[in-house]
Amino acid sequence: MAFSFVGILAVVLEFFRGWFWLLIPLIVLDLVLLGLFFKRTSGRRRKFSLPFKASIGFGVFTFVMALITLPGITRSSWEMLAGAVDYLSLIGASVGFGVLFAILAFPVMLHMLGIGPKHKPESQATRQSPAPETETGAEAEPSTASQQPQG
Amino acid sequence: MNHKDKQIQSAVQRALGDKGLSRRDFLRLSGGGALLAGAATSGLLYPGTARAVSTNARIVIVGAGAAGLSCATRLNRELEGAQITLIDRREDHYYQPGLTLVATGVWNTAKTLDSNRRYVPSGVNWIHDMVAEYDPDNNRVITDDGRTVEYDYLMVTTGLQVNYDQVEGMSEELIGQRGVGCVYDKPELAERTWRAVDEFVDNGGVGLFTRPRGDIKCAGAPLKVTMLTESRMKERGTRDKAEMHYLPPGASLFSQPDADDFLSKNFPERGIQIHWDHPLTAIDPDAKTATFDTPLGDETLDYDFIHVVPPMSAPDSLRESELAAQEAPFKGWLEVDRHTLQHNRYANVFGAGDINGVPIGKTAASVKSQVPVAVENMIQAIQGRENSASYDGYTSCPLITELGKAILVEFDYDLKMKPSFPVISPYEEHWVPWVMKDRLLLAAYRAMLRGRI
């Protein structure tokens, strides 16, 4: 019996319906945290690279944990896995958990690691030399050179 | 538009141009995405009202089980102006596919308990009563309370009844006591069965696992209970203390030949002895003996634990009515065409689920396949059109072989394997079908009740 895309989506929604009490507040909390982050960083530098990397790290940790524990959580064991389907499904599910937790952790990481120093006043900035290029310009810290008075 | 807005607009257009998209393409895609998101979050969460057919037909659905609720949702959604009446006294809804897991201690009963009220769509008139009599010649049914309900179209979705009294000495009250178990019918009985299974797993002894003659719902359940009990013993290290026997009524274990081959080899390999042609006729719970009607005459065996599967039939009210098939092989069941699910003699009567007199398929998976066919054909009958929807006999059984693995067996009237997910072999034990059974099929079942799949 073939399942349509909408059919699979309906089953997924039913699967999560029992967890809405947890998921919806979590998502709302994340959105609020995101909003607060942008409010808090108004007039400040925003650093995205480090929170992103930290979230990825958290996701990878979750992925590994899921890989190890999912068979047991499903009342099964590693011994019961047989063939590519089982192993690929386990990896797929673990990746899914990893991505989900990384996304959920990102707003928290932004608050912990993403708030940079205040922008310099424009008059002072015009006297400074341009900051050297970095991976993400937004989080470039003022270099020693940029703090030297010009001329 | 200020200068900054213009800058943003030109930047967006540049970005779209880089991707080969026009502004119109972008808006169209955005609209599509928004619609998809809307459909996903609202339409899928709540039954929609995309009514296609206008009618003032009076439709009666008898039975609020899986098939009845699913039919009610679909008919309510697809018909405008119809008077839909659902008749069933039961308030509780049981997720019966989960009872094997309750009876073997994997799930608790709460997981299988639900409420019919959650799934009865608004706009459907729910009569809290049971049908006592069918009068198809006058297009009406009469309830226990003596109420007459007339219809233009009738959908029969009563499910079946478990006849404990057809095994001498057996009764519902015995389940869970004196080594008697029975996985069927209600979560409470499955829980009591687990008590008996649990004791047997600990103490060992002789275990008899039976199956009756005739059609039963979820014919894989007696096999699953046997294999899960054996698996529990291995888990607890008590397997050596038990002698296990499986006693089918005929010369096969499963209707699908490949699954039958697998089980016929697998059971002896794990020390479960098969006794062919052993339908159970009587038990003596005090003496702990069971009697079987074998080709060589009655045979009585001692037991410490017995899994009794009583014969099953259509509910008496249906079985004794004009709607029942009068001849074998489906005598007593609703007489429907196996493909259109329309009654063979009463063109305004359709059936879905366990009640149908069709060769295989008294499972929730069959309900999932039958309901859209029965509903579509009923709507076509209302419109005066020929039936075009056809049921191919699809049924499915996640055959749990051990705690943690299973085989996903899906097949049709021709007994050919019909895997929904071709990557999952229907010939090998895997972890994935176990996860489906344990975690996903309940969600699929609820989506079915809401008419979403």
Coordinates of C-alpha atoms in Angstrom, one line a residue:
Chain A
M1 CA 0.0 0.0 0.0
A2 CA 1.5 3.2 -1.1
F3 CA 1.6 6.2 1.2
S4 CA 1.3 9.6 -0.4
F5 CA 3.4 12.5 0.7
V6 CA 0.5 14.1 2.4
G7 CA -0.3 10.7 4.0
I8 CA 3.2 10.4 5.4
L9 CA 2.9 14.0 6.7
A10 CA -0.4 13.2 8.4
V11 CA 1.2 10.2 10.1
V12 CA 4.2 12.3 11.2
L13 CA 1.9 15.0 12.6
E14 CA -0.1 12.3 14.5
F15 CA 3.2 11.0 15.8
F16 CA 4.1 14.4 17.2
R17 CA 0.6 15.3 18.3
G18 CA 1.2 13.7 21.7
W19 CA 4.3 15.8 22.1
F20 CA 2.8 19.1 21.1
W21 CA 2.6 20.1 24.8
L22 CA 6.4 20.0 24.9
L23 CA 7.3 21.0 21.3
I24 CA 5.1 24.0 20.9
P25 CA 6.4 25.8 24.1
L26 CA 9.9 24.9 23.0
I27 CA 9.5 26.4 19.6
V28 CA 7.8 29.5 21.1
L29 CA 10.6 29.8 23.6
D30 CA 13.1 29.6 20.8
L31 CA 11.3 32.3 18.8
V32 CA 11.1 34.5 21.8
L33 CA 14.8 33.9 22.5
L34 CA 15.6 34.8 18.8
G35 CA 13.5 38.0 19.1
L36 CA 15.2 38.9 22.4
F37 CA 18.6 38.3 20.9
F38 CA 18.0 40.8 18.1
K39 CA 16.6 43.3 20.6
R40 CA 19.5 42.8 22.9
T41 CA 22.1 43.2 20.2
S42 CA 20.6 46.3 18.7
G43 CA 23.7 48.6 18.4
R44 CA 26.0 45.7 19.2
R45 CA 27.9 43.4 17.0
R46 CA 26.2 40.0 16.4
K47 CA 28.3 37.0 16.3
F48 CA 26.8 34.0 14.5
S49 CA 29.7 31.9 13.7
L50 CA 30.5 30.7 17.2
P51 CA 26.8 29.9 18.2
F52 CA 26.4 28.1 14.9
K53 CA 29.4 26.0 15.5
A54 CA 28.4 25.3 19.1
S55 CA 24.9 24.2 17.9
I56 CA 26.4 22.0 15.3
G57 CA 28.6 20.5 18.1
F58 CA 25.5 19.9 20.2
G59 CA 23.7 18.3 17.2
V60 CA 26.7 16.0 16.6
F61 CA 26.7 15.0 20.2
T62 CA 22.9 14.3 20.0
F63 CA 23.5 12.3 16.8
V64 CA 26.1 10.1 18.5
M65 CA 24.0 9.6 21.6
A66 CA 21.0 8.7 19.4
L67 CA 23.1 6.3 17.4
I68 CA 24.1 4.5 20.5
T69 CA 20.9 4.6 22.4
L70 CA 18.0 4.4 19.9
P71 CA 17.9 0.6 19.6
G72 CA 17.6 0.4 23.4
I73 CA 15.1 3.2 23.6
T74 CA 12.9 1.3 21.1
R75 CA 13.1 -1.8 23.4
S76 CA 15.4 -3.5 21.0
S77 CA 19.2 -3.8 20.8
W78 CA 22.1 -3.5 18.4
E79 CA 22.0 -7.3 18.0
M80 CA 18.6 -7.0 16.4
L81 CA 19.8 -4.8 13.6
A82 CA 20.2 -6.6 10.3
G83 CA 21.1 -5.3 6.9
A84 CA 21.5 -1.9 5.3
V85 CA 17.9 -0.9 5.9
D86 CA 18.2 -1.1 9.7
Y87 CA 21.6 0.6 9.9
L88 CA 20.6 3.4 7.4
S89 CA 17.3 3.9 9.2
L90 CA 19.2 4.2 12.5
I91 CA 21.7 6.7 11.0
G92 CA 18.8 8.6 9.4
A93 CA 16.8 8.8 12.6
S94 CA 19.9 9.9 14.5
V95 CA 20.7 12.6 12.0
G96 CA 17.1 13.8 12.4
F97 CA 17.5 14.1 16.1
G98 CA 20.8 15.8 15.7
V99 CA 19.4 18.4 13.4
L100 CA 16.4 18.9 15.6
F101 CA 18.4 19.5 18.7
A102 CA 20.9 21.7 16.9
I103 CA 18.1 23.9 15.7
L104 CA 16.5 24.0 19.1
A105 CA 19.8 24.9 20.7
F106 CA 20.8 27.6 18.3
P107 CA 18.8 30.5 19.9
V108 CA 20.2 29.6 23.3
M109 CA 23.7 29.5 21.9
L110 CA 23.1 32.9 20.3
H111 CA 22.4 34.4 23.7
M112 CA 25.4 32.6 25.3
L113 CA 27.9 33.3 22.6
G114 CA 26.5 35.6 20.0
I115 CA 26.5 39.0 21.7
G116 CA 29.5 41.1 20.6
P117 CA 30.8 44.5 21.8
K118 CA 28.9 47.7 21.2
H119 CA 29.5 49.5 17.9
K120 CA 31.8 52.4 18.1
P121 CA 30.3 55.9 17.6
E122 CA 30.3 56.8 13.9
S123 CA 32.7 59.8 14.4
Q124 CA 35.2 57.4 16.0
A125 CA 34.7 54.7 13.4
T126 CA 35.4 57.1 10.5
R127 CA 38.8 57.8 12.1
Q128 CA 39.6 54.1 12.3
S129 CA 41.1 52.0 9.6
P130 CA 38.9 49.2 8.2
A131 CA 39.0 46.0 10.2
P132 CA 40.8 43.1 8.5
E133 CA 38.5 40.6 6.7
T134 CA 37.5 37.6 8.7
E135 CA 35.3 34.6 8.1
T136 CA 32.2 36.6 9.1
G137 CA 32.6 40.3 8.9
A138 CA 29.9 40.9 11.4
E139 CA 31.8 39.4 14.2
A140 CA 35.2 40.9 13.4
E141 CA 36.8 42.2 16.5
P142 CA 38.5 45.6 16.2
S143 CA 42.1 44.9 15.6
T144 CA 45.0 46.5 17.4
A145 CA 45.7 48.4 14.2
S146 CA 42.1 49.7 14.0
Q147 CA 42.5 51.1 17.5
Q148 CA 45.5 53.2 16.5
P149 CA 44.6 56.8 15.7
Q150 CA 45.1 57.5 12.0
G151 CA 47.3 60.3 10.6
Chain B
M1 CA 9.5 53.9 -1.3
N2 CA 12.5 55.4 0.3
H3 CA 16.1 54.9 -0.8
K4 CA 16.8 52.0 1.6
D5 CA 13.7 50.1 0.3
K6 CA 14.8 50.6 -3.2
Q7 CA 18.2 49.2 -2.3
I8 CA 16.6 46.1 -0.8
Q9 CA 14.4 45.6 -3.8
S10 CA 17.2 45.8 -6.2
A11 CA 19.3 43.5 -4.1
V12 CA 16.4 40.9 -4.0
Q13 CA 16.0 41.2 -7.7
R14 CA 19.7 40.7 -8.3
A15 CA 19.7 37.6 -6.0
L16 CA 16.7 36.2 -7.8
G17 CA 18.3 36.9 -11.2
D18 CA 21.4 35.0 -10.1
K19 CA 19.1 32.0 -9.5
G20 CA 17.3 32.4 -12.8
L21 CA 14.1 33.3 -11.1
S22 CA 11.8 36.2 -11.9
R23 CA 9.9 38.2 -9.2
R24 CA 6.7 36.5 -10.4
D25 CA 8.4 33.1 -9.9
F26 CA 9.4 34.0 -6.5
L27 CA 6.0 35.1 -5.5
R28 CA 4.4 32.0 -6.9
L29 CA 6.9 29.8 -5.1
S30 CA 6.3 31.7 -1.9
G31 CA 2.6 31.3 -2.3
G32 CA 3.0 27.6 -2.9
G33 CA 5.1 27.3 0.2
A34 CA 2.7 29.2 2.3
L35 CA -0.2 27.0 1.0
L36 CA 1.8 23.8 1.7
A37 CA 2.6 25.0 5.2
G38 CA -1.0 25.9 5.7
A39 CA -2.2 22.5 4.5
A40 CA 0.3 20.8 6.7
T41 CA -0.5 22.6 9.8
S42 CA -4.2 23.2 9.6
G43 CA -5.7 20.8 7.1
L44 CA -3.8 17.8 8.4
L45 CA -4.3 18.6 12.0
Y46 CA -8.0 19.1 11.7
P47 CA -10.4 17.2 9.3
G48 CA -11.1 19.5 6.4
T49 CA -14.5 20.3 4.8
A50 CA -13.7 20.0 1.1
R51 CA -17.2 18.8 0.3
A52 CA -17.6 17.7 -3.2
V53 CA -21.1 16.1 -3.5
S54 CA -24.3 17.7 -2.5
T55 CA -27.0 15.3 -1.3
N56 CA -29.8 15.0 1.3
A57 CA -29.3 11.3 1.6
R58 CA -29.8 9.7 5.0
I59 CA -26.7 7.6 5.8
V60 CA -26.5 5.3 8.7
I61 CA -23.1 3.9 9.9
V62 CA -23.4 0.9 12.3
G63 CA -20.4 0.6 14.5
A64 CA -17.9 3.2 15.8
G65 CA -14.7 1.1 15.6
A66 CA -11.8 1.9 13.3
A67 CA -13.8 1.4 10.1
G68 CA -16.9 3.2 11.4
L69 CA -15.1 6.3 12.6
S70 CA -13.0 6.5 9.5
C71 CA -16.1 6.2 7.3
A72 CA -17.9 8.8 9.3
T73 CA -15.0 11.3 8.9
R74 CA -14.7 10.7 5.2
L75 CA -18.4 10.8 4.4
N76 CA -18.9 13.9 6.5
R77 CA -16.0 15.6 4.7
E78 CA -17.1 14.6 1.2
L79 CA -20.8 15.0 1.3
E80 CA -22.7 18.3 1.6
G81 CA -26.2 18.1 3.2
A82 CA -26.2 14.4 4.0
Q83 CA -27.7 13.3 7.3
I84 CA -25.1 11.0 8.7
T85 CA -26.0 8.9 11.8
L86 CA -23.5 6.8 13.7
I87 CA -24.8 4.0 15.9
D88 CA -22.7 2.6 18.7
R89 CA -23.1 2.6 22.4
R90 CA -19.3 2.4 23.2
E91 CA -17.6 5.5 24.4
D92 CA -14.2 3.9 24.7
H93 CA -12.1 3.2 21.6
Y94 CA -9.4 0.5 21.7
Y95 CA -6.3 0.4 19.6
Q96 CA -6.6 -3.3 19.1
P97 CA -3.4 -3.8 17.1
G98 CA -1.6 -2.9 20.3
L99 CA -3.1 -5.6 22.4
T100 CA -0.4 -8.1 21.5
L101 CA 2.1 -5.7 23.0
V102 CA 0.0 -5.3 26.1
A103 CA -0.4 -9.0 26.5
T104 CA 3.3 -9.5 26.5
G105 CA 4.2 -6.7 28.8
V106 CA 5.7 -4.4 26.2
W107 CA 3.0 -1.7 26.4
N108 CA 0.7 -0.6 29.3
T109 CA -3.0 -0.5 28.7
A110 CA -3.2 3.2 28.7
K111 CA -1.5 3.3 25.3
T112 CA -4.3 1.4 23.7
L113 CA -7.2 3.4 25.3
D114 CA -8.8 6.2 23.5
S115 CA -12.2 7.9 23.2
N116 CA -14.6 7.6 20.3
R117 CA -15.8 11.2 21.0
R118 CA -12.4 12.5 19.9
Y119 CA -13.0 11.2 16.4
V120 CA -16.7 11.5 15.7
P121 CA -16.9 14.6 13.4
S122 CA -19.2 17.4 14.3
G123 CA -22.3 17.3 12.1
V124 CA -22.6 13.5 12.6
N125 CA -25.5 12.4 14.7
W126 CA -24.2 9.8 17.2
I127 CA -26.8 7.5 18.6
H128 CA -25.5 5.8 21.8
D129 CA -27.1 2.5 21.3
M130 CA -26.5 -0.9 19.5
V131 CA -28.4 -2.2 16.5
A132 CA -30.5 -5.2 17.5
E133 CA -32.2 -5.8 14.1
Y134 CA -31.5 -5.1 10.5
D135 CA -34.5 -4.6 8.1
P136 CA -32.9 -4.0 4.8
D137 CA -36.1 -4.6 2.8
N138 CA -37.5 -1.5 4.6
N139 CA -34.2 0.4 4.7
R140 CA -34.2 0.6 8.5
V141 CA -32.4 -0.7 11.6
I142 CA -33.9 -1.1 15.0
T143 CA -31.8 -0.5 18.1
D144 CA -31.7 -2.2 21.5
D145 CA -33.9 0.6 22.9
G146 CA -36.5 -0.1 20.2
R147 CA -35.7 3.0 18.2
T148 CA -36.2 2.7 14.5
V149 CA -33.6 4.5 12.3
E150 CA -34.4 4.7 8.6
Y151 CA -31.7 5.2 6.0
D152 CA -31.2 5.6 2.3
Y153 CA -27.7 4.1 2.5
L154 CA -26.2 1.9 5.1
M155 CA -22.5 1.3 6.0
V156 CA -22.0 -1.7 8.2
T157 CA -18.8 -1.5 10.2
T158 CA -19.7 -3.5 13.3
G159 CA -16.5 -5.5 13.7
L160 CA -17.0 -9.0 15.0
Q161 CA -17.7 -10.8 18.2
V162 CA -15.5 -13.1 20.2
N163 CA -17.4 -16.3 21.1
Y164 CA -15.8 -17.5 24.4
D165 CA -18.7 -19.9 25.0
Q166 CA -17.8 -21.9 21.9
V167 CA -14.8 -23.3 23.8
E168 CA -16.3 -25.5 26.5
G169 CA -15.2 -24.4 30.0
M170 CA -13.9 -21.0 28.7
S171 CA -15.2 -17.7 29.8
E172 CA -14.0 -14.1 29.7
E173 CA -13.7 -14.1 33.5
L174 CA -11.1 -16.8 33.4
I175 CA -8.6 -14.7 31.5
G176 CA -5.6 -13.9 33.7
Q177 CA -6.4 -16.7 36.2
R178 CA -5.3 -20.3 36.4
G179 CA -2.9 -20.0 33.5
V180 CA -5.5 -18.8 31.0
G181 CA -4.7 -16.0 28.6
C182 CA -6.5 -14.4 25.6
V183 CA -5.0 -11.5 23.7
Y184 CA -8.2 -10.4 22.0
D185 CA -11.0 -7.9 22.4
K186 CA -10.2 -5.5 25.2
P187 CA -7.1 -3.9 26.8
E188 CA -8.2 -5.1 30.2
L189 CA -8.2 -8.7 29.0
A190 CA -4.8 -8.3 27.3
E191 CA -3.5 -6.9 30.6
R192 CA -4.8 -9.9 32.5
T193 CA -3.3 -12.1 29.9
W194 CA 0.1 -10.5 30.6
R195 CA -0.3 -11.5 34.2
A196 CA -0.7 -15.1 33.2
V197 CA 2.1 -14.9 30.6
D198 CA 4.4 -13.3 33.1
E199 CA 3.9 -16.1 35.6
F200 CA 4.5 -18.7 32.9
V201 CA 7.7 -16.9 31.8
D202 CA 9.0 -17.0 35.4
N203 CA 7.9 -20.5 36.3
G204 CA 7.9 -22.4 33.1
G205 CA 6.0 -25.6 32.5
V206 CA 3.9 -26.5 29.5
G207 CA 2.5 -23.8 27.4
L208 CA -0.2 -24.3 24.8
F209 CA -0.9 -21.7 22.2
T210 CA -4.1 -22.3 20.2
R211 CA -6.0 -21.0 17.2
P212 CA -9.6 -21.8 16.3
R213 CA -11.2 -22.8 13.1
G214 CA -12.7 -20.0 10.9
D215 CA -11.9 -16.4 10.4
I216 CA -10.5 -14.4 13.3
K217 CA -9.3 -10.8 13.6
C218 CA -5.6 -10.2 13.3
A219 CA -4.7 -13.8 12.6
G220 CA -1.1 -13.0 13.3
A221 CA -1.8 -12.2 17.0
P222 CA -1.7 -15.9 18.3
L223 CA 1.7 -16.3 16.6
K224 CA 3.0 -13.1 17.9
V225 CA 2.0 -13.9 21.5
T226 CA 3.7 -17.3 21.1
M227 CA 7.0 -15.8 19.8
L228 CA 7.0 -12.9 22.2
T229 CA 6.4 -15.2 25.2
E230 CA 9.4 -17.3 24.0
S231 CA 11.4 -14.2 23.6
R232 CA 10.6 -13.1 27.1
M233 CA 11.8 -16.4 28.4
K234 CA 15.1 -16.1 26.6
E235 CA 15.4 -12.6 28.0
R236 CA 14.9 -13.8 31.6
G237 CA 16.9 -17.0 31.1
T238 CA 14.0 -19.3 31.8
R239 CA 13.6 -20.8 28.4
D240 CA 14.9 -24.2 29.5
K241 CA 12.1 -24.4 32.1
A242 CA 9.3 -24.4 29.5
E243 CA 7.9 -26.7 26.9
M244 CA 6.0 -24.7 24.2
H245 CA 3.4 -26.1 21.8
Y246 CA 1.6 -24.3 19.0
L247 CA -1.7 -25.9 17.9
P248 CA -3.2 -24.6 14.7
P249 CA -6.6 -25.9 13.5
G250 CA -5.2 -26.9 10.0
A251 CA -2.0 -27.6 8.2
S252 CA -0.6 -24.1 8.0
L253 CA 0.4 -21.3 10.3
F254 CA -0.2 -18.3 8.2
S255 CA -2.2 -17.7 5.0
Q256 CA 0.6 -16.0 3.1
P257 CA 2.8 -18.9 1.8
D258 CA 6.2 -17.2 2.3
A259 CA 5.4 -16.2 5.8
D260 CA 4.0 -19.7 6.4
D261 CA 7.3 -21.3 5.2
F262 CA 9.3 -19.0 7.4
L263 CA 7.2 -19.8 10.5
S264 CA 7.1 -23.5 9.9
K265 CA 10.9 -23.6 10.0
N266 CA 11.3 -20.9 12.7
F267 CA 9.1 -22.5 15.3
P268 CA 10.8 -25.8 15.5
E269 CA 14.2 -24.1 15.4
R270 CA 13.3 -22.2 18.6
G271 CA 11.9 -25.3 20.2
I272 CA 8.2 -24.6 19.7
Q273 CA 6.5 -27.8 18.7
I274 CA 3.7 -27.6 16.1
H275 CA 0.7 -29.9 16.3
W276 CA -1.2 -29.6 13.1
D277 CA -5.0 -30.0 12.9
H278 CA -5.6 -29.3 16.6
P279 CA -8.6 -27.0 17.1
L280 CA -9.3 -26.4 20.7
T281 CA -12.8 -27.5 21.8
A282 CA -12.7 -27.4 25.6
I283 CA -10.6 -26.5 28.7
D284 CA -10.8 -27.6 32.3
P285 CA -9.3 -24.7 34.2
D286 CA -9.3 -26.6 37.5
A287 CA -7.5 -29.7 36.1
K288 CA -5.5 -27.5 33.7
T289 CA -6.3 -29.7 30.7
A290 CA -7.3 -28.8 27.2
T291 CA -9.1 -30.9 24.7
F292 CA -8.5 -30.8 20.9
D293 CA -10.6 -32.1 18.1
T294 CA -8.0 -33.9 16.0
P295 CA -8.4 -36.1 12.9
L296 CA -7.6 -39.1 15.2
G297 CA -10.3 -38.1 17.7
D298 CA -10.2 -36.0 20.8
E299 CA -6.9 -35.4 22.4
T300 CA -6.4 -34.0 25.9
L301 CA -3.2 -32.2 26.9
D302 CA -2.1 -30.8 30.3
Y303 CA -0.9 -27.2 30.5
D304 CA 0.5 -24.7 32.9
F305 CA -0.4 -21.8 30.6
I306 CA -2.8 -21.8 27.7
H307 CA -3.4 -19.0 25.2
V308 CA -7.1 -19.5 24.2
V309 CA -8.3 -17.9 20.9
P310 CA -12.0 -18.5 20.8
P311 CA -13.9 -18.8 17.5
M312 CA -15.2 -15.4 16.2
S313 CA -18.2 -14.5 14.1
A314 CA -20.3 -11.5 13.0
P315 CA -22.4 -10.0 15.8
D316 CA -25.6 -12.0 16.3
S317 CA -27.8 -9.2 15.1
L318 CA -26.0 -9.1 11.7
R319 CA -25.5 -12.9 11.5
E320 CA -29.2 -13.5 11.9
S321 CA -30.2 -10.8 9.4
E322 CA -30.9 -10.8 5.7
L323 CA -27.6 -9.0 5.2
A324 CA -25.5 -12.0 6.2
A325 CA -24.2 -14.4 3.5
Q326 CA -26.4 -17.5 3.5
E327 CA -23.8 -19.9 2.2
A328 CA -20.2 -20.9 2.7
P329 CA -17.5 -19.8 2.6
F330 CA -18.6 -16.5 4.2
K331 CA -21.8 -17.7 5.8
G332 CA -22.9 -15.4 8.6
W333 CA -20.6 -12.5 7.5
L334 CA -21.8 -9.4 5.6
E335 CA -22.3 -10.5 2.0
V336 CA -20.4 -8.0 0.0
D337 CA -18.6 -8.0 -3.3
R338 CA -14.9 -8.6 -2.4
H339 CA -13.8 -5.7 -4.6
T340 CA -16.5 -3.0 -4.5
L341 CA -17.5 -3.8 -0.9
Q342 CA -21.1 -3.3 -1.9
H343 CA -23.7 -5.7 -0.7
N344 CA -24.5 -8.4 -3.3
R345 CA -28.3 -8.2 -2.8
Y346 CA -28.9 -4.7 -1.3
A347 CA -27.3 -2.1 -3.5
N348 CA -27.6 0.7 -0.9
V349 CA -25.6 -1.3 1.7
F350 CA -21.8 -1.3 1.9
G351 CA -19.4 -2.7 4.4
A352 CA -15.9 -2.1 5.8
G353 CA -13.7 -3.8 8.3
D354 CA -13.9 -7.2 10.1
I355 CA -17.5 -7.7 9.3
N356 CA -17.0 -8.1 5.6
G357 CA -17.3 -11.7 4.2
V358 CA -14.1 -11.5 2.2
P359 CA -11.2 -14.0 2.0
I360 CA -8.6 -12.3 4.1
G361 CA -8.2 -9.0 5.9
K362 CA -9.6 -8.7 9.3
T363 CA -6.9 -6.3 10.3
A364 CA -6.6 -2.5 10.9
A365 CA -4.4 -2.4 7.7
S366 CA -7.3 -3.8 5.8
V367 CA -9.6 -1.2 7.2
K368 CA -7.2 1.4 6.0
S369 CA -7.6 0.0 2.5
Q370 CA -11.2 -0.8 2.5
V371 CA -12.7 2.4 3.9
P372 CA -11.7 4.7 1.0
V373 CA -13.2 2.1 -1.4
A374 CA -16.4 1.6 0.4
V375 CA -16.9 5.3 0.9
E376 CA -16.1 6.2 -2.7
N377 CA -18.4 3.5 -4.0
M378 CA -21.2 4.6 -1.7
I379 CA -20.8 8.2 -2.9
Q380 CA -20.9 7.0 -6.5
A381 CA -24.1 5.1 -5.7
I382 CA -25.6 8.3 -4.2
Q383 CA -24.8 10.0 -7.5
G384 CA -26.3 7.2 -9.5
R385 CA -22.9 6.2 -11.0
E386 CA -21.2 2.9 -11.4
N387 CA -18.8 1.7 -8.7
S388 CA -15.3 2.4 -9.8
A389 CA -13.2 1.9 -6.6
S390 CA -11.8 -1.5 -6.0
Y391 CA -10.3 -3.2 -3.0
D392 CA -7.5 -5.7 -3.9
G393 CA -7.5 -7.5 -0.6
Y394 CA -4.5 -5.6 0.9
T395 CA -3.7 -6.6 4.4
S396 CA -0.7 -6.3 6.6
C397 CA 0.9 -8.0 9.6
P398 CA 4.0 -6.8 11.4
L399 CA 4.9 -10.2 12.5
I400 CA 7.0 -9.8 15.7
T401 CA 9.4 -12.6 15.9
E402 CA 11.3 -11.4 19.0
L403 CA 11.4 -8.4 21.2
G404 CA 13.1 -5.9 19.0
K405 CA 12.6 -7.3 15.5
A406 CA 9.8 -8.2 13.1
I407 CA 8.9 -9.0 9.6
L408 CA 6.6 -6.7 7.8
V409 CA 4.2 -9.0 5.8
E410 CA 1.9 -7.3 3.4
F411 CA -0.2 -9.1 0.8
D412 CA -3.4 -9.1 -1.2
Y413 CA -6.1 -11.5 -2.3
D414 CA -3.7 -13.4 -4.5
L415 CA -1.5 -13.8 -1.4
K416 CA 1.3 -12.0 -3.2
M417 CA 3.6 -9.8 -1.2
K418 CA 2.8 -6.1 -1.6
P419 CA 5.5 -4.2 0.4
S420 CA 4.6 -0.5 1.0
F421 CA 8.3 0.2 1.4
P422 CA 10.2 -2.0 -1.1
V423 CA 13.5 -1.4 0.7
I424 CA 12.1 -3.4 3.7
S425 CA 12.3 -7.1 2.8
P426 CA 9.1 -9.0 3.7
Y427 CA 11.2 -12.1 3.9
E428 CA 13.7 -11.1 6.6
E429 CA 13.5 -10.1 10.3
H430 CA 14.4 -6.4 10.8
W431 CA 14.5 -3.8 13.5
V432 CA 12.6 -1.2 11.3
P433 CA 9.3 -3.1 11.3
W434 CA 9.6 -3.5 15.0
V435 CA 10.0 0.2 15.4
M436 CA 7.0 0.7 13.1
K437 CA 4.9 -1.6 15.2
D438 CA 6.1 -0.2 18.5
R439 CA 6.2 3.5 17.6
L440 CA 4.6 4.5 14.3
L441 CA 1.5 2.4 13.6
L442 CA -0.5 4.0 16.3
A443 CA 0.1 7.4 14.7
A444 CA -0.9 5.9 11.3
Y445 CA -4.1 4.4 12.9
R446 CA -5.1 7.8 14.3
A447 CA -4.5 9.5 11.0
M448 CA -6.8 6.8 9.5
L449 CA -9.5 7.6 12.0
R450 CA -9.3 11.2 11.0
G451 CA -9.7 10.2 7.4
R452 CA -6.2 11.4 6.5
I453 CA -4.8 8.2 5.1

